[in-house]
Amino acid sequence: MIRIDFDHSYARELPDAWVAVAPDAPPAPALLYWNAELADELGIAAGQADADELARLFSGAELPQGAQAIAQAYAGHQFGGLSPSLGDGRALLLGEVIDSRGQRRDIALKGSGRTPFSRRGDGKAAAGPMLRELIIGEALAALGIPASRALAVAATGETVQRERPLPGAVLARVAASHLRVGTFQYFAIRGETDALRRVADYAIARHYPELAGRDDRYLALLQAIGERQADLIARWMHAGFIHGVMNTDNMAISGESLDFGPCAFMDAHHPDTVFSSIDHQGRYAYGNQPAIAQWNLARLAETLLPLIAPRDPAGAVPAATEVVEGFADRYRERWLAQARRKLGLEGEREEDLALARDWQTLLAAQGADHTLAWRHLADALEGRGEALAALFADPEALAPWLRQWQARLAPRTRPLADIAAALRRENPLYIARNHLVEEALAAASENGDMEPALRLLDVLRQPFAERAGLARYAQPAPPHIAAGYRTFCGT
Ligand code: AMP
Ligand code: MG
C-alpha cells in the first residue's frame, strides 16, 4: 500500500475557496505513465505498489489514503472577457505534500469528472492532451523552466466525445500550488475582502514568506509576483515556448508554468506564431506573451487595491500602476540577463541589448529555426559556421551580426572551447518538436503504445548534451507539417 503524507493547508485556511467533490470512478483504469523520479522527490513511497494500484489511486477509482478531494474556486479573464465563476470544472486537488527540498507541492487530478464548476463540460479529459501536458511539463522542467509536472497518467477505459470520440485519461499533476490570478479575482469580484485577504496572506506564506508581516506586503506581493512572471516569460521566450492560453485563470501565483493546454515550441522564429486552434486573433501569439503577462498582472493589481489601501482603494492606483508598468523593465532585464548567458557574453555592456535583439530580428527575418540557430552559435564560434548558415534563407545576412558578436566576445578571458561548451549548456539541442509530440500522442492514444512517448521523454530529459543516434530528435518538422500545425485544448 502506497503512503502519501498529505496535508491540506489550502482547504484548512481558505474554506470559502473550494467545494468537496468525489471523483468519478473510471470503468477500466490502466497506468500509462508513472513518474518514479518525481514520486521520489515528493517522498511518495511507491516501491511496493504495482501498476494497477497506481492506476486506481491516480485515476479517481480510489483515493490515496489521507487525500481530500476538492474543486477549487476561481474566476478568470478568458481571451479578455471576464468569467466570474470558472473553478475546477474537471480537476480536483487531493492535497499537498512537502517534497525533499522542503517545498509544499499540490497533487491534483485532471479529467476526474464533473464538479459544480463544470458548466456545460463533461469533466473529462482525452488521453492526448494529458500526455501533451506530461511531455511539455517534463521538457520545461529539464530546460530549467518552472512548470507543473505529471506524476501519473492513467487511461480511464472510457471514451470522451470531442470533435470525434477519443480515449479518456486522468492526469495526476504536481504544482507548487494552484493559486492563480483568477483565485484573487473570484473574491475581488464578489467584494469579499476578508476572504481575499486570506488568499493573499496564504499566497504570501506559501510562495513569498519573506514578505510576511510587512506593512506594505500586498503591494510587495504584486511586485514579487511580477518579478517571477518576468523571469518565467523571459525563459519561455528564449526557449521558443508558446503557452497558448494565457488567461488569468492559467497564470500561477507561484511563477510556474501552469495549464499549458494548447502549448507548443515554435520551429522557425516568428513573433506571430500561434498554434492554438481557438486563438483566432493571435492574442496569445509568441511575441505577445510579455504584454499579456503584464495585462494579467494589471488584473491582479486591480484585485489587490482594497488590501493595499483598505480605506481608500482608489488611492492605491498610482502605486499599483507603477508596479504594473515596471513589469516591462523587469522583463527586459531578465530577458537580457538570460540572453547574455546564451550568447556567452561576459560582463555587461550597454550595447548587449541591441546585439541580442538584432539576433532575434535576424532570425525572424530569415525564418531560421529558433532552437537550432541558438544551438549552432557554439559551432560558429569554433569556426564551423555551415550548420548555422544553412538555417538562413540568405546566409549573407548573417555575416555582419556574427562579426559584431565575435567582436563583443573579444578580448576573451577564457579559451574558445570553454565558451562554446558554456553555450551548449545554455542553448538546448532537443526540444519537444511538434511532429515528435504528435507522433508520440498518436501512438499512445490510438494504439496504446507508449514507446514513442517514453523515448521522447528520455531525449527531452537531457536537452543540452548531444547524444549519438538522436539526430532525428533535433530536426524541425518538415515544412509541410510545420505550416498547418494546430494544437487543441482538448476541452
Ligand atoms: P482551461 O482553459 O483548460 O484552463 O479551462 C478553463 C475552464 O474550463 C476551467 O474552469 C476548466 O475547469 C473548465 N473546463 C475545461 N474543460 C472542461 C471539461 N471538459 N469539463 C468541465 N470543465 C472544463
Ligand atoms: Mg485552466
Coordinates of C-alpha atoms and ligand atoms in Angstrom, one line a residue:
M1 CA 0.0 0.0 0.0
I2 CA 1.4 3.3 -1.1
R3 CA 1.8 6.0 1.6
I4 CA 1.5 9.7 1.0
D5 CA 1.8 12.2 3.8
F6 CA -0.9 14.6 2.8
D7 CA -1.5 18.0 4.3
H8 CA -4.5 20.3 3.4
S9 CA -3.4 23.8 4.2
Y10 CA -5.4 25.3 1.3
A11 CA -8.6 23.5 2.4
R12 CA -8.0 24.5 6.0
E13 CA -7.1 28.1 5.5
L14 CA -9.3 29.1 2.6
P15 CA -12.7 27.4 3.4
D16 CA -14.5 29.7 1.0
A17 CA -12.4 28.8 -1.9
W18 CA -13.5 25.2 -2.7
V19 CA -16.2 22.5 -2.6
A20 CA -15.7 18.9 -1.8
V21 CA -16.3 16.6 -4.8
A22 CA -15.8 12.9 -5.2
P23 CA -14.0 11.9 -8.5
D24 CA -15.8 9.6 -11.0
A25 CA -14.7 6.0 -10.8
P26 CA -13.4 5.2 -14.3
P27 CA -14.5 1.8 -15.7
A28 CA -11.1 0.4 -16.5
P29 CA -8.2 2.4 -15.2
A30 CA -4.8 1.4 -16.7
L31 CA -1.5 3.1 -16.0
L32 CA 0.0 4.9 -19.0
Y33 CA 2.8 6.6 -17.2
W34 CA 4.4 6.8 -13.7
N35 CA 7.0 9.4 -12.9
A36 CA 9.1 7.5 -10.4
E37 CA 11.7 10.2 -10.1
L38 CA 9.1 12.8 -9.2
A39 CA 7.4 10.4 -6.8
D40 CA 10.7 10.1 -5.0
E41 CA 11.2 13.8 -4.9
L42 CA 7.7 14.0 -3.3
G43 CA 8.5 11.4 -0.7
I44 CA 5.9 9.0 -2.1
A45 CA 6.9 5.5 -1.1
A46 CA 5.6 3.6 -4.1
G47 CA 8.1 0.8 -4.0
Q48 CA 5.6 -1.9 -3.4
A49 CA 2.7 -0.5 -5.5
D50 CA 2.0 -2.3 -8.8
A51 CA 0.8 -0.6 -11.9
D52 CA -2.9 -1.5 -11.2
E53 CA -2.8 0.1 -7.8
L54 CA -1.2 3.3 -9.1
A55 CA -3.7 3.4 -11.9
R56 CA -6.6 3.1 -9.4
L57 CA -5.2 5.7 -7.0
F58 CA -4.4 8.3 -9.6
S59 CA -7.4 8.0 -11.9
G60 CA -10.1 8.6 -9.3
A61 CA -11.1 4.9 -8.9
E62 CA -9.9 5.1 -5.3
L63 CA -8.4 7.9 -3.4
P64 CA -5.0 7.6 -1.8
Q65 CA -5.2 7.4 2.0
G66 CA -5.4 10.9 3.5
A67 CA -6.5 12.6 0.3
Q68 CA -9.3 15.1 0.5
A69 CA -10.7 15.8 -3.0
I70 CA -11.8 19.4 -3.5
A71 CA -12.6 21.5 -6.5
Q72 CA -11.0 25.0 -6.2
A73 CA -13.0 28.1 -7.0
Y74 CA -11.6 30.8 -9.2
A75 CA -12.6 33.3 -11.8
G76 CA -10.7 34.4 -14.9
H77 CA -10.4 36.6 -18.0
Q78 CA -10.6 34.2 -20.9
F79 CA -9.4 35.9 -24.1
G80 CA -10.0 39.2 -22.4
G81 CA -13.6 38.5 -21.3
L82 CA -14.3 38.0 -17.6
S83 CA -15.9 34.8 -16.3
P84 CA -16.8 35.4 -12.6
S85 CA -17.1 31.6 -11.9
L86 CA -14.7 29.3 -13.6
G87 CA -13.2 27.0 -11.0
D88 CA -12.0 23.4 -11.3
G89 CA -14.5 22.0 -13.9
R90 CA -12.6 18.8 -14.4
A91 CA -9.9 18.9 -11.8
L92 CA -9.6 18.0 -8.1
L93 CA -7.0 18.9 -5.6
L94 CA -6.1 15.8 -3.5
G95 CA -3.8 17.6 -1.1
E96 CA -0.3 18.8 -0.5
V97 CA 3.0 17.1 0.3
I98 CA 6.3 18.5 1.5
D99 CA 9.0 17.5 -1.0
S100 CA 12.6 16.6 -0.4
R101 CA 13.7 20.2 -0.6
G102 CA 11.1 21.2 2.0
Q103 CA 8.7 22.8 -0.6
R104 CA 5.0 22.3 -0.4
R105 CA 3.6 20.9 -3.6
D106 CA 0.0 20.2 -4.7
I107 CA -1.1 16.9 -6.1
A108 CA -4.3 17.2 -8.2
L109 CA -6.2 15.1 -10.7
K110 CA -7.3 16.5 -14.1
G111 CA -10.1 14.8 -16.0
S112 CA -11.7 13.2 -13.0
G113 CA -15.3 14.1 -13.7
R114 CA -17.8 16.8 -13.3
T115 CA -17.9 19.4 -10.4
P116 CA -20.2 22.3 -9.6
F117 CA -17.9 24.4 -11.8
S118 CA -18.2 22.2 -14.9
R119 CA -20.8 24.4 -16.6
R120 CA -21.5 22.5 -19.9
G121 CA -18.3 20.5 -19.8
D122 CA -18.2 16.7 -19.2
G123 CA -15.4 17.0 -16.6
K124 CA -13.3 14.6 -18.6
A125 CA -10.0 14.7 -20.5
A126 CA -8.7 12.9 -23.5
A127 CA -5.5 11.0 -23.3
G128 CA -3.7 13.0 -26.0
P129 CA -3.9 16.4 -24.2
M130 CA -3.0 14.8 -20.8
L131 CA 0.1 13.2 -22.4
R132 CA 0.9 16.5 -24.1
E133 CA 0.9 18.1 -20.6
L134 CA 3.2 15.3 -19.4
I135 CA 5.7 15.7 -22.2
I136 CA 5.8 19.5 -22.2
G137 CA 5.9 19.7 -18.4
E138 CA 8.9 17.4 -18.3
A139 CA 10.6 19.2 -21.2
L140 CA 10.2 22.6 -19.5
A141 CA 11.5 21.3 -16.2
A142 CA 14.5 19.8 -17.9
L143 CA 15.2 23.2 -19.5
G144 CA 15.2 24.8 -16.0
I145 CA 11.8 26.5 -16.6
P146 CA 9.4 26.3 -13.6
A147 CA 6.4 24.2 -14.6
S148 CA 3.8 21.9 -13.1
R149 CA 4.6 18.3 -13.8
A150 CA 2.9 15.0 -14.3
L151 CA 3.1 12.4 -11.5
A152 CA 1.0 9.9 -13.4
V153 CA -1.3 9.5 -16.4
A154 CA -3.9 6.8 -16.3
A155 CA -6.2 5.7 -19.1
T156 CA -9.8 5.5 -17.9
G157 CA -11.2 2.9 -20.3
E158 CA -13.8 5.5 -21.2
T159 CA -14.5 7.3 -24.5
V160 CA -14.8 11.0 -24.3
Q161 CA -16.6 12.9 -27.0
R162 CA -14.7 15.7 -28.6
E163 CA -14.7 16.5 -32.4
R164 CA -14.5 12.8 -32.6
P165 CA -14.6 10.0 -29.9
L166 CA -11.3 9.8 -28.1
P167 CA -9.8 7.6 -25.3
G168 CA -10.1 9.2 -21.9
A169 CA -7.4 9.7 -19.3
V170 CA -6.7 11.3 -16.0
L171 CA -3.5 13.3 -15.3
A172 CA -2.2 13.4 -11.7
R173 CA -0.5 16.8 -11.7
V174 CA 2.0 18.3 -9.3
A175 CA 2.3 22.1 -8.9
A176 CA 3.9 24.5 -6.4
S177 CA 0.3 25.5 -5.9
H178 CA -2.8 26.0 -8.0
L179 CA -3.3 29.6 -6.8
R180 CA -3.9 31.8 -9.9
V181 CA -4.6 35.4 -10.7
G182 CA -8.2 34.1 -11.0
T183 CA -8.3 32.9 -7.4
F184 CA -7.9 36.6 -6.4
Q185 CA -10.4 37.7 -9.0
Y186 CA -13.0 35.3 -7.7
F187 CA -13.2 37.1 -4.3
A188 CA -12.5 40.6 -5.6
I189 CA -15.4 40.4 -8.0
R190 CA -17.7 39.4 -5.1
G191 CA -16.5 42.2 -2.8
E192 CA -15.4 39.5 -0.3
T193 CA -12.5 41.4 1.0
D194 CA -11.8 39.3 4.1
A195 CA -11.7 36.1 2.0
L196 CA -9.5 37.9 -0.5
R197 CA -7.1 38.9 2.3
R198 CA -6.9 35.3 3.4
V199 CA -6.0 34.3 -0.1
A200 CA -3.3 37.0 -0.3
D201 CA -1.9 36.1 3.1
Y202 CA -1.9 32.4 2.2
A203 CA -0.1 33.2 -1.1
I204 CA 2.5 35.2 0.8
A205 CA 3.0 32.4 3.4
R206 CA 3.3 29.8 0.8
H207 CA 5.3 31.5 -2.0
Y208 CA 6.7 34.7 -0.7
P209 CA 7.3 34.2 3.0
E210 CA 9.9 36.9 3.1
L211 CA 7.0 39.4 2.8
A212 CA 5.0 38.2 5.8
G213 CA 4.5 40.8 8.4
R214 CA 5.5 43.7 6.3
D215 CA 3.0 46.7 6.4
D216 CA 3.2 47.1 2.6
R217 CA 3.0 43.3 1.9
Y218 CA 0.2 43.4 -0.6
L219 CA 1.9 45.9 -2.9
A220 CA 5.2 43.9 -2.3
L221 CA 3.3 40.8 -3.3
L222 CA 2.2 42.3 -6.6
Q223 CA 5.8 43.3 -7.2
A224 CA 7.2 39.9 -6.3
I225 CA 4.7 38.0 -8.5
G226 CA 5.6 40.4 -11.3
E227 CA 9.3 39.6 -10.9
R228 CA 8.7 35.9 -11.0
Q229 CA 6.4 36.2 -14.0
A230 CA 9.0 38.4 -15.8
D231 CA 11.6 35.7 -15.2
L232 CA 9.3 33.0 -16.4
I233 CA 8.1 34.7 -19.5
A234 CA 11.7 35.6 -20.4
R235 CA 12.5 31.9 -20.2
W236 CA 9.6 30.9 -22.3
M237 CA 10.7 33.5 -25.0
H238 CA 14.2 32.2 -25.0
A239 CA 13.0 28.6 -25.3
G240 CA 10.6 29.5 -28.1
F241 CA 7.8 28.3 -26.0
I242 CA 4.2 29.3 -26.6
H243 CA 1.8 28.7 -23.6
G244 CA -1.2 29.0 -25.9
V245 CA -3.9 30.1 -23.4
M246 CA -2.6 32.8 -21.0
N247 CA -6.0 33.5 -19.5
T248 CA -5.8 35.0 -16.0
D249 CA -7.0 31.6 -14.5
N250 CA -3.9 30.0 -16.1
M251 CA -1.4 32.4 -14.6
A252 CA 0.0 30.8 -11.5
I253 CA 0.9 33.0 -8.5
S254 CA 3.9 30.7 -7.8
G255 CA 5.7 31.7 -11.0
E256 CA 5.3 28.2 -12.5
S257 CA 4.0 27.5 -16.0
L258 CA 0.5 26.1 -15.5
D259 CA -2.4 24.9 -17.6
F260 CA -0.4 25.0 -20.8
G261 CA -3.1 23.2 -22.7
P262 CA -2.6 24.1 -26.4
C263 CA 1.1 24.9 -25.9
A264 CA 3.9 24.2 -28.3
F265 CA 7.5 25.1 -29.1
M266 CA 8.0 27.0 -32.4
D267 CA 10.4 25.9 -35.1
A268 CA 11.0 28.9 -37.3
H269 CA 11.3 32.0 -35.2
H270 CA 8.5 34.4 -35.8
P271 CA 6.7 36.7 -33.3
D272 CA 3.3 36.0 -34.8
T273 CA 3.5 32.2 -34.3
V274 CA 0.2 30.8 -32.9
F275 CA -0.7 27.1 -32.7
S276 CA -3.9 27.1 -30.7
S277 CA -6.9 26.2 -32.8
I278 CA -9.1 28.6 -30.7
D279 CA -6.7 31.6 -30.7
H280 CA -8.1 33.2 -33.9
Q281 CA -6.9 36.7 -33.2
G282 CA -3.4 35.6 -32.1
R283 CA -3.9 37.1 -28.7
Y284 CA -1.5 34.6 -27.2
A285 CA 1.0 34.5 -30.1
Y286 CA 4.6 34.0 -29.2
G287 CA 5.5 37.7 -29.5
N288 CA 2.6 38.9 -27.4
Q289 CA 3.4 36.8 -24.3
P290 CA 5.3 39.5 -22.3
A291 CA 2.5 42.1 -23.0
I292 CA -0.2 39.6 -22.0
A293 CA 1.7 38.7 -18.7
Q294 CA 1.7 42.4 -18.0
W295 CA -2.0 42.7 -18.8
N296 CA -2.7 39.8 -16.4
L297 CA -0.6 41.5 -13.7
A298 CA -2.8 44.6 -14.1
R299 CA -5.9 42.4 -13.5
L300 CA -4.2 41.1 -10.4
A301 CA -3.3 44.6 -9.3
E302 CA -7.0 45.6 -9.5
T303 CA -8.0 42.8 -7.1
L304 CA -5.3 44.0 -4.6
L305 CA -6.3 47.6 -4.3
P306 CA -8.7 47.1 -1.3
L307 CA -5.9 45.3 0.5
I308 CA -3.2 47.8 -0.3
A309 CA -5.3 50.7 0.9
P310 CA -8.4 49.4 2.8
R311 CA -9.8 52.9 3.5
D312 CA -9.2 54.3 0.0
P313 CA -8.7 51.6 -2.6
A314 CA -8.6 54.2 -5.4
G315 CA -5.8 55.9 -3.7
A316 CA -3.6 52.8 -4.2
V317 CA -4.0 53.1 -8.0
P318 CA -0.8 55.1 -8.7
A319 CA 1.5 52.8 -6.6
A320 CA -0.1 49.6 -8.2
T321 CA 0.2 51.2 -11.7
E322 CA 3.8 51.9 -11.1
V323 CA 4.4 48.2 -10.3
V324 CA 2.5 47.0 -13.3
E325 CA 4.3 49.5 -15.6
G326 CA 7.6 48.4 -14.1
F327 CA 7.0 44.9 -15.4
A328 CA 8.2 45.9 -18.8
D329 CA 11.6 46.8 -17.3
R330 CA 11.7 43.7 -15.1
Y331 CA 11.0 41.6 -18.2
R332 CA 13.7 43.3 -20.3
E333 CA 16.3 42.8 -17.5
R334 CA 15.5 39.1 -17.1
W335 CA 15.4 38.6 -20.9
L336 CA 18.8 40.4 -21.3
A337 CA 20.4 38.5 -18.4
Q338 CA 19.4 35.2 -20.0
A339 CA 20.4 36.4 -23.4
R340 CA 23.9 37.3 -22.2
R341 CA 24.3 33.7 -20.9
K342 CA 23.0 32.3 -24.2
L343 CA 25.4 34.4 -26.2
G344 CA 28.4 33.7 -23.9
L345 CA 28.8 37.4 -23.0
E346 CA 31.0 38.2 -20.0
G347 CA 30.2 41.3 -18.0
E348 CA 27.6 43.8 -19.0
R349 CA 27.8 46.4 -21.8
E350 CA 25.4 49.0 -22.9
E351 CA 25.2 47.6 -26.5
D352 CA 24.3 44.0 -25.3
L353 CA 20.5 44.6 -25.6
A354 CA 20.8 45.7 -29.2
L355 CA 23.1 42.8 -30.0
A356 CA 20.6 40.3 -28.6
R357 CA 17.6 42.0 -30.1
D358 CA 19.2 42.2 -33.5
W359 CA 19.8 38.5 -33.3
Q360 CA 16.1 37.8 -32.8
T361 CA 15.1 40.2 -35.5
L362 CA 17.5 38.4 -37.9
L363 CA 16.0 35.0 -37.0
A364 CA 12.5 36.3 -37.7
A365 CA 13.5 38.0 -41.0
Q366 CA 15.3 34.8 -42.1
G367 CA 12.7 32.3 -40.9
A368 CA 15.5 30.5 -39.1
D369 CA 14.8 27.6 -36.7
H370 CA 14.8 29.2 -33.3
T371 CA 16.4 26.4 -31.3
L372 CA 19.0 25.3 -33.8
A373 CA 20.1 28.9 -34.5
W374 CA 20.9 29.4 -30.9
R375 CA 22.5 26.0 -30.6
H376 CA 24.7 26.4 -33.7
L377 CA 26.2 29.6 -32.3
A378 CA 28.7 27.4 -30.5
D379 CA 29.8 25.7 -33.7
A380 CA 30.1 29.0 -35.5
L381 CA 32.3 30.2 -32.7
E382 CA 34.6 27.2 -33.2
G383 CA 34.9 28.0 -36.9
R384 CA 32.2 25.7 -38.2
G385 CA 29.6 28.1 -39.3
E386 CA 27.9 25.9 -42.0
A387 CA 25.2 24.4 -39.8
L388 CA 24.2 27.9 -38.7
A389 CA 24.3 29.4 -42.2
A390 CA 22.2 26.6 -43.5
L391 CA 19.3 27.8 -41.3
F392 CA 19.2 31.2 -43.0
A393 CA 17.3 31.9 -46.2
D394 CA 20.1 34.3 -47.1
P395 CA 23.3 33.2 -45.3
E396 CA 25.0 36.5 -46.3
A397 CA 22.6 38.4 -43.9
L398 CA 24.2 36.6 -41.0
A399 CA 27.8 37.8 -41.5
P400 CA 27.5 41.4 -40.1
W401 CA 25.8 40.2 -36.9
L402 CA 28.3 37.4 -36.4
R403 CA 31.2 39.9 -36.7
Q404 CA 29.6 42.1 -34.1
W405 CA 29.1 39.2 -31.8
Q406 CA 32.6 38.0 -32.2
A407 CA 33.9 41.5 -31.5
R408 CA 31.9 41.6 -28.3
L409 CA 33.4 38.3 -27.2
A410 CA 36.9 39.7 -27.6
P411 CA 39.2 40.1 -25.7
R412 CA 38.4 36.7 -24.2
T413 CA 39.3 35.7 -20.6
R414 CA 38.7 32.0 -21.3
P415 CA 39.5 29.7 -24.1
L416 CA 37.1 29.5 -27.1
A417 CA 36.3 25.8 -26.3
D418 CA 35.1 26.8 -22.8
I419 CA 32.8 29.5 -24.2
A420 CA 31.4 27.1 -26.8
A421 CA 30.9 24.4 -24.1
A422 CA 29.1 27.0 -21.9
L423 CA 26.9 28.0 -24.9
R424 CA 25.9 24.3 -25.3
R425 CA 24.8 24.2 -21.7
E426 CA 22.6 27.2 -22.2
N427 CA 21.2 26.5 -25.7
P428 CA 19.3 23.2 -25.9
L429 CA 19.6 20.8 -28.9
Y430 CA 16.5 18.8 -28.1
I431 CA 13.1 20.5 -27.6
A432 CA 9.6 19.0 -27.8
R433 CA 9.2 19.3 -31.6
N434 CA 5.6 19.4 -32.6
H435 CA 5.8 16.5 -35.1
L436 CA 7.5 14.3 -32.5
V437 CA 4.9 15.2 -29.8
E438 CA 2.1 14.4 -32.3
E439 CA 3.7 11.1 -33.2
A440 CA 4.0 10.1 -29.5
L441 CA 0.5 11.2 -28.7
A442 CA -1.0 9.3 -31.7
A443 CA 0.8 6.1 -30.9
A444 CA -0.3 6.3 -27.2
S445 CA -3.9 7.3 -27.6
E446 CA -4.7 5.3 -30.8
N447 CA -2.7 2.1 -30.2
G448 CA -2.0 2.2 -26.5
D449 CA 1.7 2.3 -27.5
M450 CA 3.7 4.4 -25.0
E451 CA 7.1 3.6 -26.5
P452 CA 7.4 6.7 -28.7
A453 CA 6.3 8.9 -25.8
L454 CA 8.8 7.3 -23.4
R455 CA 11.6 7.6 -25.9
L456 CA 10.8 11.2 -26.5
L457 CA 10.7 11.9 -22.7
D458 CA 14.1 10.3 -22.4
V459 CA 15.5 12.6 -25.0
L460 CA 13.9 15.7 -23.5
R461 CA 15.2 15.0 -20.0
Q462 CA 18.7 15.8 -21.3
P463 CA 18.1 18.7 -23.7
F464 CA 21.6 20.0 -23.7
A465 CA 24.0 17.1 -24.3
E466 CA 24.2 15.9 -27.8
R467 CA 23.9 12.1 -28.0
A468 CA 24.6 9.6 -30.7
G469 CA 21.6 8.3 -32.7
L470 CA 19.3 11.1 -31.8
A471 CA 19.7 13.3 -34.8
R472 CA 16.1 12.9 -35.8
Y473 CA 15.0 14.5 -32.5
A474 CA 17.0 17.7 -33.2
Q475 CA 15.4 18.3 -36.6
P476 CA 12.5 20.7 -37.1
A477 CA 9.3 19.4 -38.6
P478 CA 9.2 19.1 -42.4
P479 CA 7.8 22.4 -43.8
H480 CA 4.6 20.9 -45.0
I481 CA 3.8 19.7 -41.4
A482 CA 5.0 22.9 -39.7
A483 CA 2.9 25.1 -41.9
G484 CA -0.5 23.8 -40.8
Y485 CA 0.3 22.8 -37.3
R486 CA -2.6 23.3 -34.8
T487 CA -3.0 22.4 -31.1
F488 CA -6.2 21.9 -29.2
C489 CA -7.1 22.4 -25.5
G490 CA -8.9 19.1 -25.7
T491 CA -11.8 20.5 -23.8
Ligands
AMP1 P1 -8.5 25.8 -19.3 O1 -8.5 26.9 -20.3 O2 -8.3 24.4 -19.9 O3 -7.6 26.0 -18.2 O4 -10.0 25.7 -18.7 C1 -10.8 26.8 -18.4 C2 -12.0 26.4 -17.6 O5 -12.9 25.5 -18.2 C3 -11.7 25.8 -16.2 O6 -12.7 26.3 -15.3 C4 -11.8 24.3 -16.5 O7 -12.1 23.6 -15.3 C5 -13.0 24.3 -17.4 N1 -13.0 23.1 -18.3 C6 -12.2 22.8 -19.3 N2 -12.5 21.7 -19.9 C7 -13.6 21.2 -19.2 C8 -14.4 20.0 -19.3 N3 -14.1 19.0 -20.2 N4 -15.4 19.8 -18.4 C9 -15.6 20.7 -17.5 N5 -14.9 21.9 -17.3 C10 -13.9 22.1 -18.2
MG2 MG -7.1 26.5 -16.5

